[in-house]
PDB file of C-alpha atoms in Angstrom:
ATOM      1  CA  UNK A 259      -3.584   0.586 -15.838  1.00 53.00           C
ATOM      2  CA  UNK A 260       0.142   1.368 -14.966  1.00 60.00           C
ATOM      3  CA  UNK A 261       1.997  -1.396 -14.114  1.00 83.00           C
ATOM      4  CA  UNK A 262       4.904  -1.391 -11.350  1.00 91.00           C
ATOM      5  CA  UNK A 263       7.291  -4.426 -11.920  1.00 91.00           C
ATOM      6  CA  UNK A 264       9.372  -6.076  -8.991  1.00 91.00           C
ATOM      7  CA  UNK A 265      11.515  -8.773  -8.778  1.00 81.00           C
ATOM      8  CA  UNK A 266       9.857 -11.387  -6.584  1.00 73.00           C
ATOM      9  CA  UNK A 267      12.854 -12.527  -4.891  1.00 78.00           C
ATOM     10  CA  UNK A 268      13.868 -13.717  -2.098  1.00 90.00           C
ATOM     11  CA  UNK A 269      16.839 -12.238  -2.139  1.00 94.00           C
ATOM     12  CA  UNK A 270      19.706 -13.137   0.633  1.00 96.00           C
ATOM     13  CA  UNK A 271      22.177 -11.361   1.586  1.00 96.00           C
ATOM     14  CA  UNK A 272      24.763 -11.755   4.616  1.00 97.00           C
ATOM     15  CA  UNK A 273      24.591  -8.764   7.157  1.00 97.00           C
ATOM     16  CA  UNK A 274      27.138  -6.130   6.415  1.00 97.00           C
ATOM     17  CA  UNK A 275      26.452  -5.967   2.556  1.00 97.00           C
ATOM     18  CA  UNK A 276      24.893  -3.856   0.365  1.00 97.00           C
ATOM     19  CA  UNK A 277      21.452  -4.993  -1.021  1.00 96.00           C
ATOM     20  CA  UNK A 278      20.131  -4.034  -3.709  1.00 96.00           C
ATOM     21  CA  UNK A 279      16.116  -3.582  -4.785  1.00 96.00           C
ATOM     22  CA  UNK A 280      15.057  -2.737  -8.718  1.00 95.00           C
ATOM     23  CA  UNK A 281      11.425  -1.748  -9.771  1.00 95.00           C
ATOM     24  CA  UNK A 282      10.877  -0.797 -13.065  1.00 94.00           C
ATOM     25  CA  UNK A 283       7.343   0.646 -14.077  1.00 92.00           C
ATOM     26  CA  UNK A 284       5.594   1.256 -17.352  1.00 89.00           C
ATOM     27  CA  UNK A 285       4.007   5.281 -17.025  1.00 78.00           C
ATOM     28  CA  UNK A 286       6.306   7.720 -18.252  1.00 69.00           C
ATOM     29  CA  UNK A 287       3.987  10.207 -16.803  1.00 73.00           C
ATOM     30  CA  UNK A 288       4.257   8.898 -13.190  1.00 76.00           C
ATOM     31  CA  UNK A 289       6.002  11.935 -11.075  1.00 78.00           C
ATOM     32  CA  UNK A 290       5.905  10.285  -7.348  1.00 89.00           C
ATOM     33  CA  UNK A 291       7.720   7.255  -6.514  1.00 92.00           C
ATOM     34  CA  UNK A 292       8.023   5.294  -3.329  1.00 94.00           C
ATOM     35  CA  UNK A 293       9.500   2.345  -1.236  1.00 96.00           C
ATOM     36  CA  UNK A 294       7.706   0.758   1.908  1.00 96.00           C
ATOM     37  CA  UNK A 295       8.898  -1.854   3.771  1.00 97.00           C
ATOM     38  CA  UNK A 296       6.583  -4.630   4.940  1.00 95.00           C
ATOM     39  CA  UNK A 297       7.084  -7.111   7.982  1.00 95.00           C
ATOM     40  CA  UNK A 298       5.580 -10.370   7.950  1.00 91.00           C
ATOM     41  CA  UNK A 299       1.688  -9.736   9.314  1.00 90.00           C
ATOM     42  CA  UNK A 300       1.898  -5.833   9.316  1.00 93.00           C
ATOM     43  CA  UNK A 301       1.640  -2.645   7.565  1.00 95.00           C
ATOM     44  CA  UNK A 302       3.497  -1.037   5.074  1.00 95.00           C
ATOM     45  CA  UNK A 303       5.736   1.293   6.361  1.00 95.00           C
ATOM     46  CA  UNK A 304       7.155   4.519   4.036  1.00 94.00           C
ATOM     47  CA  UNK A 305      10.969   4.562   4.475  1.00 94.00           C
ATOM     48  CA  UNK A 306      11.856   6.277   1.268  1.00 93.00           C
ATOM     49  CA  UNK A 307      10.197   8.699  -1.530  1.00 92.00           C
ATOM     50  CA  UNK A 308      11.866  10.222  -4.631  1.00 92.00           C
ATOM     51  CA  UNK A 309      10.668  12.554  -7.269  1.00 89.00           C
ATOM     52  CA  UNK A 310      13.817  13.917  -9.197  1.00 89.00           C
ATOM     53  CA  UNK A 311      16.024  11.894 -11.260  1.00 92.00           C
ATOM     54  CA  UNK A 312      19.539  10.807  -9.297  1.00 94.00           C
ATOM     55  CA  UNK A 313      19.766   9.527  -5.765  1.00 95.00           C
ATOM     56  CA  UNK A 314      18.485  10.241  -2.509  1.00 94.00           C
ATOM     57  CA  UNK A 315      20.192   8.733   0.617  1.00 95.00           C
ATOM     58  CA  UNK A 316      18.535   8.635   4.063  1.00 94.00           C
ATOM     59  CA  UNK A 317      21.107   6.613   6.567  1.00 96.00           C
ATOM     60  CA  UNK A 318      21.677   3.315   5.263  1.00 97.00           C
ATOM     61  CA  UNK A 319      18.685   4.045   2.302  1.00 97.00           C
ATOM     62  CA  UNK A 320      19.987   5.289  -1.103  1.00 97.00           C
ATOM     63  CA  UNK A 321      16.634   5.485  -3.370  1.00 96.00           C
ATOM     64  CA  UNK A 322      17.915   5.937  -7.220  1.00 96.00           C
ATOM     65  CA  UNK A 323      15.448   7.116  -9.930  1.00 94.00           C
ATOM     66  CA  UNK A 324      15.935   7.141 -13.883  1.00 93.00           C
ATOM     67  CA  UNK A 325      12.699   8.741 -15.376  1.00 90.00           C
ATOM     68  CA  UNK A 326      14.308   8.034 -18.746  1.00 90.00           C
ATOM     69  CA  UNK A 327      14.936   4.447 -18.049  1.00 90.00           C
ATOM     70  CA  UNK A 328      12.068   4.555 -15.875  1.00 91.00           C
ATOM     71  CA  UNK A 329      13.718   2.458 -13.351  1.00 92.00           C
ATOM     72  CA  UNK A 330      13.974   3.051  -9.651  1.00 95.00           C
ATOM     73  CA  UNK A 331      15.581   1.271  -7.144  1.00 96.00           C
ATOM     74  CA  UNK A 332      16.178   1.091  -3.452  1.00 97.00           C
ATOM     75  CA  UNK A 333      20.054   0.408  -1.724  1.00 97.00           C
ATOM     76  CA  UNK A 334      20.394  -0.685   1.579  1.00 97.00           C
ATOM     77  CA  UNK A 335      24.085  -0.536   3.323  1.00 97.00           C
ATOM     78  CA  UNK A 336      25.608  -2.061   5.825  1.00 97.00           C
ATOM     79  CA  UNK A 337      22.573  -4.814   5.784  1.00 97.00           C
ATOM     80  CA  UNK A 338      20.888  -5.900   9.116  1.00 97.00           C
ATOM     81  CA  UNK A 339      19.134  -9.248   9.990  1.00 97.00           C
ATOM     82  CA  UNK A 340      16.260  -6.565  10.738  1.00 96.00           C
ATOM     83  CA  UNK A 341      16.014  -5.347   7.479  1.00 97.00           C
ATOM     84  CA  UNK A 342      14.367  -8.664   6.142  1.00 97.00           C
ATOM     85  CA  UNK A 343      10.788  -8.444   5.447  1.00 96.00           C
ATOM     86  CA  UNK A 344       9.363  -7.554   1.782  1.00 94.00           C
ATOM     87  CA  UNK A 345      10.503  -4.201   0.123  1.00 96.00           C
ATOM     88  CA  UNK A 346       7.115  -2.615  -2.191  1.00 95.00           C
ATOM     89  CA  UNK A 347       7.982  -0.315  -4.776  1.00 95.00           C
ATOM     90  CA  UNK A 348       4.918   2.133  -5.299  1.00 93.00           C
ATOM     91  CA  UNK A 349       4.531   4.799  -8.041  1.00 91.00           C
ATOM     92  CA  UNK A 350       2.251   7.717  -8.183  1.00 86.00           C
ATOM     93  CA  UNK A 351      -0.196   8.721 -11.192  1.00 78.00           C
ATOM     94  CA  UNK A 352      -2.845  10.970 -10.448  1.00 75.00           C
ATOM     95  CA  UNK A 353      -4.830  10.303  -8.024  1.00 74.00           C
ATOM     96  CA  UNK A 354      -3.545   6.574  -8.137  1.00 80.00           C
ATOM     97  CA  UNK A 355      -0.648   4.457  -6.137  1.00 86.00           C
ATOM     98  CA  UNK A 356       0.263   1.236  -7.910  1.00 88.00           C
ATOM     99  CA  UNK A 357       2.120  -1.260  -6.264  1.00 91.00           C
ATOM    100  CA  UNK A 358       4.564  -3.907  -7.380  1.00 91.00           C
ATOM    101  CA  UNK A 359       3.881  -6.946  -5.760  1.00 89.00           C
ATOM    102  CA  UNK A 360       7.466  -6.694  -3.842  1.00 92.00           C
ATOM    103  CA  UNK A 361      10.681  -8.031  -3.003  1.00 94.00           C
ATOM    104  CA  UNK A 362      11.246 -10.337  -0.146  1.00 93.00           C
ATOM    105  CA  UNK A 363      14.955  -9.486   1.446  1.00 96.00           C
ATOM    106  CA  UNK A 364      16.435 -11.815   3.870  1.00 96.00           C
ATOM    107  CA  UNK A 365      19.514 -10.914   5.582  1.00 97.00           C
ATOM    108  CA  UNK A 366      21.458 -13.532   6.839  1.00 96.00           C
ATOM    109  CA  UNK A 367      23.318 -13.015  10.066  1.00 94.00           C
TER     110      UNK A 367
ATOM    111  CA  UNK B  24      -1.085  12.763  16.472  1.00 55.00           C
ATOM    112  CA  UNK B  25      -2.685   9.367  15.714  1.00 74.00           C
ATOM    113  CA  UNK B  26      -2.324   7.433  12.704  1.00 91.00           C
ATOM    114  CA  UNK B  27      -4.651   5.468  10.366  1.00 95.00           C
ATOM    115  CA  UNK B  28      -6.904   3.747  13.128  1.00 96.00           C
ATOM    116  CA  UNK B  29      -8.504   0.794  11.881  1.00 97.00           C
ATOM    117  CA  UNK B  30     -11.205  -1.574  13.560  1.00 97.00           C
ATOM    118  CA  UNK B  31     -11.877  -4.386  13.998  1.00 97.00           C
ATOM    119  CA  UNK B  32      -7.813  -5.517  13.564  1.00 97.00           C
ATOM    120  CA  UNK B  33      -9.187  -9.192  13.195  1.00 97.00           C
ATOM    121  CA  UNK B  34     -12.933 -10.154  12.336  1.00 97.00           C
ATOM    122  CA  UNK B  35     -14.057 -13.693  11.699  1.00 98.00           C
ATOM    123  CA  UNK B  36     -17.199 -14.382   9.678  1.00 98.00           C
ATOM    124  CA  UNK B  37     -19.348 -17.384   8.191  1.00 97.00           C
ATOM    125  CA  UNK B  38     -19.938 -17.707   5.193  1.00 97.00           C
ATOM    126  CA  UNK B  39     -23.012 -15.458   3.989  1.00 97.00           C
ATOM    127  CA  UNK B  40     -22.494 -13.264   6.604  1.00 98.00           C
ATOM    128  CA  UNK B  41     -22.013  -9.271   6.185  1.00 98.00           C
ATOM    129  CA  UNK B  42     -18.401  -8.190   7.417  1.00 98.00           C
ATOM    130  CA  UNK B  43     -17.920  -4.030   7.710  1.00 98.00           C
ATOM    131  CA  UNK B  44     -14.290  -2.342   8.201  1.00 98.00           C
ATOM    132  CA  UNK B  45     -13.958   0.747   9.435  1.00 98.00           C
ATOM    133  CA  UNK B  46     -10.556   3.480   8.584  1.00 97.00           C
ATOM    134  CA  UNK B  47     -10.207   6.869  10.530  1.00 96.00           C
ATOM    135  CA  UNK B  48      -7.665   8.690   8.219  1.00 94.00           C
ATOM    136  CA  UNK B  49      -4.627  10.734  10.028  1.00 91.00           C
ATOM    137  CA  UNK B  50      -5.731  13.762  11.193  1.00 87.00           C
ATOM    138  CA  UNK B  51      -5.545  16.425   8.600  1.00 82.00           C
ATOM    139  CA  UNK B  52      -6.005  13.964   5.625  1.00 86.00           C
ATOM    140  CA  UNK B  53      -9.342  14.114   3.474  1.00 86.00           C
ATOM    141  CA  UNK B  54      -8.167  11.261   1.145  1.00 90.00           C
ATOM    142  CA  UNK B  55      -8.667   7.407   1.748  1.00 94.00           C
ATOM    143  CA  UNK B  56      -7.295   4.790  -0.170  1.00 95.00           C
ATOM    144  CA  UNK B  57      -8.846   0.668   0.409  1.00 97.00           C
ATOM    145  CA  UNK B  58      -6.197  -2.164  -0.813  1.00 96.00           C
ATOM    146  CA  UNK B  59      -6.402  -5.582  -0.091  1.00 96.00           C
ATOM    147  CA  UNK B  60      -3.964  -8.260   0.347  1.00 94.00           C
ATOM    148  CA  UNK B  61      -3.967 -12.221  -0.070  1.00 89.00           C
ATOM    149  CA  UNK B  62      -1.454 -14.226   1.764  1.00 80.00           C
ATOM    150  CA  UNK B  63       2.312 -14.056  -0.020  1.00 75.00           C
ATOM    151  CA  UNK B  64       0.533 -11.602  -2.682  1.00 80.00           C
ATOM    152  CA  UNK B  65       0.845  -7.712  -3.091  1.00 83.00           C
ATOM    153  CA  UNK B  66      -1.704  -4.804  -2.031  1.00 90.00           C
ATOM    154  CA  UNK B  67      -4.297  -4.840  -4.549  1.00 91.00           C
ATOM    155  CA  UNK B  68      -6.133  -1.355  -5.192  1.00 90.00           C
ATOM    156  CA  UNK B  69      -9.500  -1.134  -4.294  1.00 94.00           C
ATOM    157  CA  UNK B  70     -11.511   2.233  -4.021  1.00 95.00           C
ATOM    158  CA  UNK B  71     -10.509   5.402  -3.241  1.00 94.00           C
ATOM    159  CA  UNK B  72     -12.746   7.906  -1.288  1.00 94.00           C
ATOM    160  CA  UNK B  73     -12.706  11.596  -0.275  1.00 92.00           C
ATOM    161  CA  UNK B  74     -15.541  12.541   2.153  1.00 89.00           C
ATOM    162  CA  UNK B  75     -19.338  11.937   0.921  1.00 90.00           C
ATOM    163  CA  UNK B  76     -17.468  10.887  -2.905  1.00 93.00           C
ATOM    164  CA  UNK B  77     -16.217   7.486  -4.609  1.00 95.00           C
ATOM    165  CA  UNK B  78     -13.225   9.218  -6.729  1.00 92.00           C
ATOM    166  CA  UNK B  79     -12.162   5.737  -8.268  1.00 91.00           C
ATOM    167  CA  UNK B  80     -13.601   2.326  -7.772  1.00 93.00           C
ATOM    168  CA  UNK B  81     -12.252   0.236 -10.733  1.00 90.00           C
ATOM    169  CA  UNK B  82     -10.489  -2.213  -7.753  1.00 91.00           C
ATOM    170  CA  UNK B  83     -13.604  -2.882  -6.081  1.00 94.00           C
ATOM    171  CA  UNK B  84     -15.458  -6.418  -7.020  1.00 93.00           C
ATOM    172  CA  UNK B  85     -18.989  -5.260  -8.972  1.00 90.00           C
ATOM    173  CA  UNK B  86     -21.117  -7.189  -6.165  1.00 94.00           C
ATOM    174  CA  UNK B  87     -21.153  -7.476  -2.514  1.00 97.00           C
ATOM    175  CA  UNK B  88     -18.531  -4.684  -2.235  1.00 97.00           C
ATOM    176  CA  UNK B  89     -19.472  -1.122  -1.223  1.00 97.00           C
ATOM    177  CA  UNK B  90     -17.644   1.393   0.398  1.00 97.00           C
ATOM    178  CA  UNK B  91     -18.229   4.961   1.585  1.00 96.00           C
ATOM    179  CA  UNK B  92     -16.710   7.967   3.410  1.00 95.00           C
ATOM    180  CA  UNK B  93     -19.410   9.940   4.841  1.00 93.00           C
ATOM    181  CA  UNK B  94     -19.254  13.380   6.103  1.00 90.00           C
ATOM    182  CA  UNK B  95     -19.065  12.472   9.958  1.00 90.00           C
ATOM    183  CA  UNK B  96     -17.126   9.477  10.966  1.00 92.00           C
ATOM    184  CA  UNK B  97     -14.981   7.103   9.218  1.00 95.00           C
ATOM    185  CA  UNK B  98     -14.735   4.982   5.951  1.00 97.00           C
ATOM    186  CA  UNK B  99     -16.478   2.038   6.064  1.00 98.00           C
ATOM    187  CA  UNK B 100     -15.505  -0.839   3.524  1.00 98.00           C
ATOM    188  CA  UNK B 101     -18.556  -3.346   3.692  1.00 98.00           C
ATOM    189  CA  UNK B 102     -18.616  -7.163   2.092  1.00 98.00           C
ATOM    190  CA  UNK B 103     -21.861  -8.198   2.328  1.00 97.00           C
ATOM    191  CA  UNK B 104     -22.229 -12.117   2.208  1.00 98.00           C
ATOM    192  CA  UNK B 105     -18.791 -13.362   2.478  1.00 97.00           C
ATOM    193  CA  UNK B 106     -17.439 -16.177   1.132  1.00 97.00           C
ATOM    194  CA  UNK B 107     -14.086 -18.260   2.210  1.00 95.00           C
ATOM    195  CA  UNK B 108     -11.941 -16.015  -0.996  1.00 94.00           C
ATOM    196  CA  UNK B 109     -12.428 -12.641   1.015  1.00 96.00           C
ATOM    197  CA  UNK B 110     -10.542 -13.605   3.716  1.00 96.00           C
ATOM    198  CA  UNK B 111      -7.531 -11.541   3.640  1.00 96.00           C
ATOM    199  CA  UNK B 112      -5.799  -8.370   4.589  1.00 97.00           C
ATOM    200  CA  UNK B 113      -7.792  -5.168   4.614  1.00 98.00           C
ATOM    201  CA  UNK B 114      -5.812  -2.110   4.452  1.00 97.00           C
ATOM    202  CA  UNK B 115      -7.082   1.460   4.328  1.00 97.00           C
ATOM    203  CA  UNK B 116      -4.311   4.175   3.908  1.00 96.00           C
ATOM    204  CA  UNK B 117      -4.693   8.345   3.385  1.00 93.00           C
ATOM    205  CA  UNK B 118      -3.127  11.097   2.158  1.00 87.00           C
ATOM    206  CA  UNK B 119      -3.384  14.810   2.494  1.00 81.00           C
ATOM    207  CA  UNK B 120      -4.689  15.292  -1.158  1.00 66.00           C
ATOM    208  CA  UNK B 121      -4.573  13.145  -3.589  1.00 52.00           C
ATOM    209  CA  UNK B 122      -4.522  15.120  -6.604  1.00 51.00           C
ATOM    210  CA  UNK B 123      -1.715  15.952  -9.455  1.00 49.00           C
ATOM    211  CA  UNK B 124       1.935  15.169  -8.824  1.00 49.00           C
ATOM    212  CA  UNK B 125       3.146  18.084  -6.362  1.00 52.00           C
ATOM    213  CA  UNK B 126       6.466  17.294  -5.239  1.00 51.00           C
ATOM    214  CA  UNK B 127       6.800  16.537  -2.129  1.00 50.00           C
ATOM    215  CA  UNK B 128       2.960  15.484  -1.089  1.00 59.00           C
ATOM    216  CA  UNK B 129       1.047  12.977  -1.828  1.00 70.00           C
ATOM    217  CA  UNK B 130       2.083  10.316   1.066  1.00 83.00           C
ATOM    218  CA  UNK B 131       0.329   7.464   1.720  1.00 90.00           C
ATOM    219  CA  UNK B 132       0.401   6.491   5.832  1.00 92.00           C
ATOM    220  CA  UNK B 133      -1.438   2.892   6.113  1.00 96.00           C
ATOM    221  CA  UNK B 134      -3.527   1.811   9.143  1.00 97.00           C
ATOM    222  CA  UNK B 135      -2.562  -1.460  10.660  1.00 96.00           C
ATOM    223  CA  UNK B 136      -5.029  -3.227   8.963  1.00 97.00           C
ATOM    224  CA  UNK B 137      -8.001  -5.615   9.299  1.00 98.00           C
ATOM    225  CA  UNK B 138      -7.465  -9.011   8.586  1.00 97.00           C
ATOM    226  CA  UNK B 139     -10.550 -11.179   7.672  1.00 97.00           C
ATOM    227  CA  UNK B 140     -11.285 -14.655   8.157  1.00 97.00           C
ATOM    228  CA  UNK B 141     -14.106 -16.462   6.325  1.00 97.00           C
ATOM    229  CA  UNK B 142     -15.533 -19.354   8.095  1.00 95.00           C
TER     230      UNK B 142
END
C-alpha cells in the first residue's frame, strides 16, 4: 500500500501571498503525480499534474516534484479568498491513485 | 462532452435497506475508479472496474459491498443493508486507461458525487 502524506492544515494565509502545499509519498516507483482542489460539499477538481522532476507553472499554480526526495508540492501566487477549500495531493502507481488525506487552505481577505 | 454523470446526487436510506449508485464514465474512458469519503476525512479507494471486470477491489468492505461495470450501461456501486456508518460521500471517477505510467495519461475526472444518508 503506498502511502501519500499531507499536512492536515489549515493553513491561512492573507490574499496576495504565496501559499505553499507539501506532500511527500513513500513509492519510489510512482511516475504520475497530481493536485485537485476540493470545495466544501463537491468534487475534486484536477488543477495541476506533474511527471518530470523540476517545476511546472500554470497561472498562479507552480507544481514542484523531487523524485529523489520524493516530495512534491503545490505553490499558489498572488492568493485569492477563492482559493480556500482543501488541496489533495494524489500519486499514481499502476493502475492505482492514492490520495493524501489533504490540506485545508484558507485565504484570508 | 459530458462528464462523470452520477445518480442519484443525494439518496436517503433506513437502516437495512439496499442503496445502489450509479457512474457513467466520460465519454471515451473504459476505466472507473469508486472512492468514498467521510465528513472532514480524505477519498478512500474502493474498487476499480473496467467493463464486465473487477481489476482491484482491496478498498471495498468484504460484505454488503458489490460493484460492477457491465458491458451496456453504467457502474453500479451497491450497499446492500445499510447501516448509519455508510453514510457518506460516494465518488466514482475514470480515466482513459488505467494502465502503466505513460506520461501524460492517466487522468482521473470525478463525477459530482452521491452523497448517502443512513436513516
Amino acid at each position: 500500500q503506498k502511502e501519500v502524506e499531507q499536512n492536515s492544515g489549515p493553513l491561512s494565509v492573507p490574499e496576495g501571498a504565496i501559499a505553499s502545499l507539501n506532500c511527500t509519498y513513500s513509492d519510489r516507483v510512482s511516475q504520475s503525480f497530481f493536485w485537485y482542489r476540493q470545495y466544501s460539499g463537491k468534487s475534486p477538481e484536477l488543477i495541476m499534474s506533474i511527471y518530470s522532476n523540476g517545476d511546472k507553472e500554470d497561472g498562479r499554480f507552480t507544481a514542484q516534484l523531487n523524485k529523489a526526495s520524493q516530495y512534491v508540492s503545490l505553490l499558489i501566487r498572488d492568493s485569492q479568498p477563492s482559493d480556500s477549500a482543501t488541496y489533495l495531493c494524489a500519486v499514481k502507481g499502476g493502475n492505482q491513485f492514492y490520495f493524501g488525506t489533504g490540506t485545508s487552505l484558507t485565504v484570508i481577505p | 462532452n459530458a462528464g462523470v454523470m452520477q445518480n442519484p446526487r443525494h439518496l436517503v436510506r433506513r437502516r437495512g435497506q439496499e442503496a445502489r449508485l450509479r457512474c457513467s464514465p466520460m465519454k471515451g474512458h473504459s476505466h472507473v475508479y469508486w472512492y468514498r469519503q467521510l465528513p472532514e476525512e480524505g477519498l478512500k479507494f474502493m474498487v476499480y472496474l473496467q467493463k464486465e471486470n473487477i481489476i482491484d477491489e482491496s478498498g471495498m468492505p468484504k460484505e454488503r459491498f458489490s460493484a460492477e461495470f457491465p458491458k451496456e450501461g453504467p457502474s453500479i456501486l451497491r450497499i446492500q443493508q445499510v447501516v448509519r456508518g455508510d453514510s457518506a460521500a460516494y465518488f466514482c471517477a475514470s480515466s482513459p486507461t488505467g494502465t502503466g505510467e505513460t506520461v501524460g495519461a492517466n487522468v482521473l475526472t470525478f463525477g459530482a458525487g452521491s452523497r448517502l444518508t443512513v436513516l
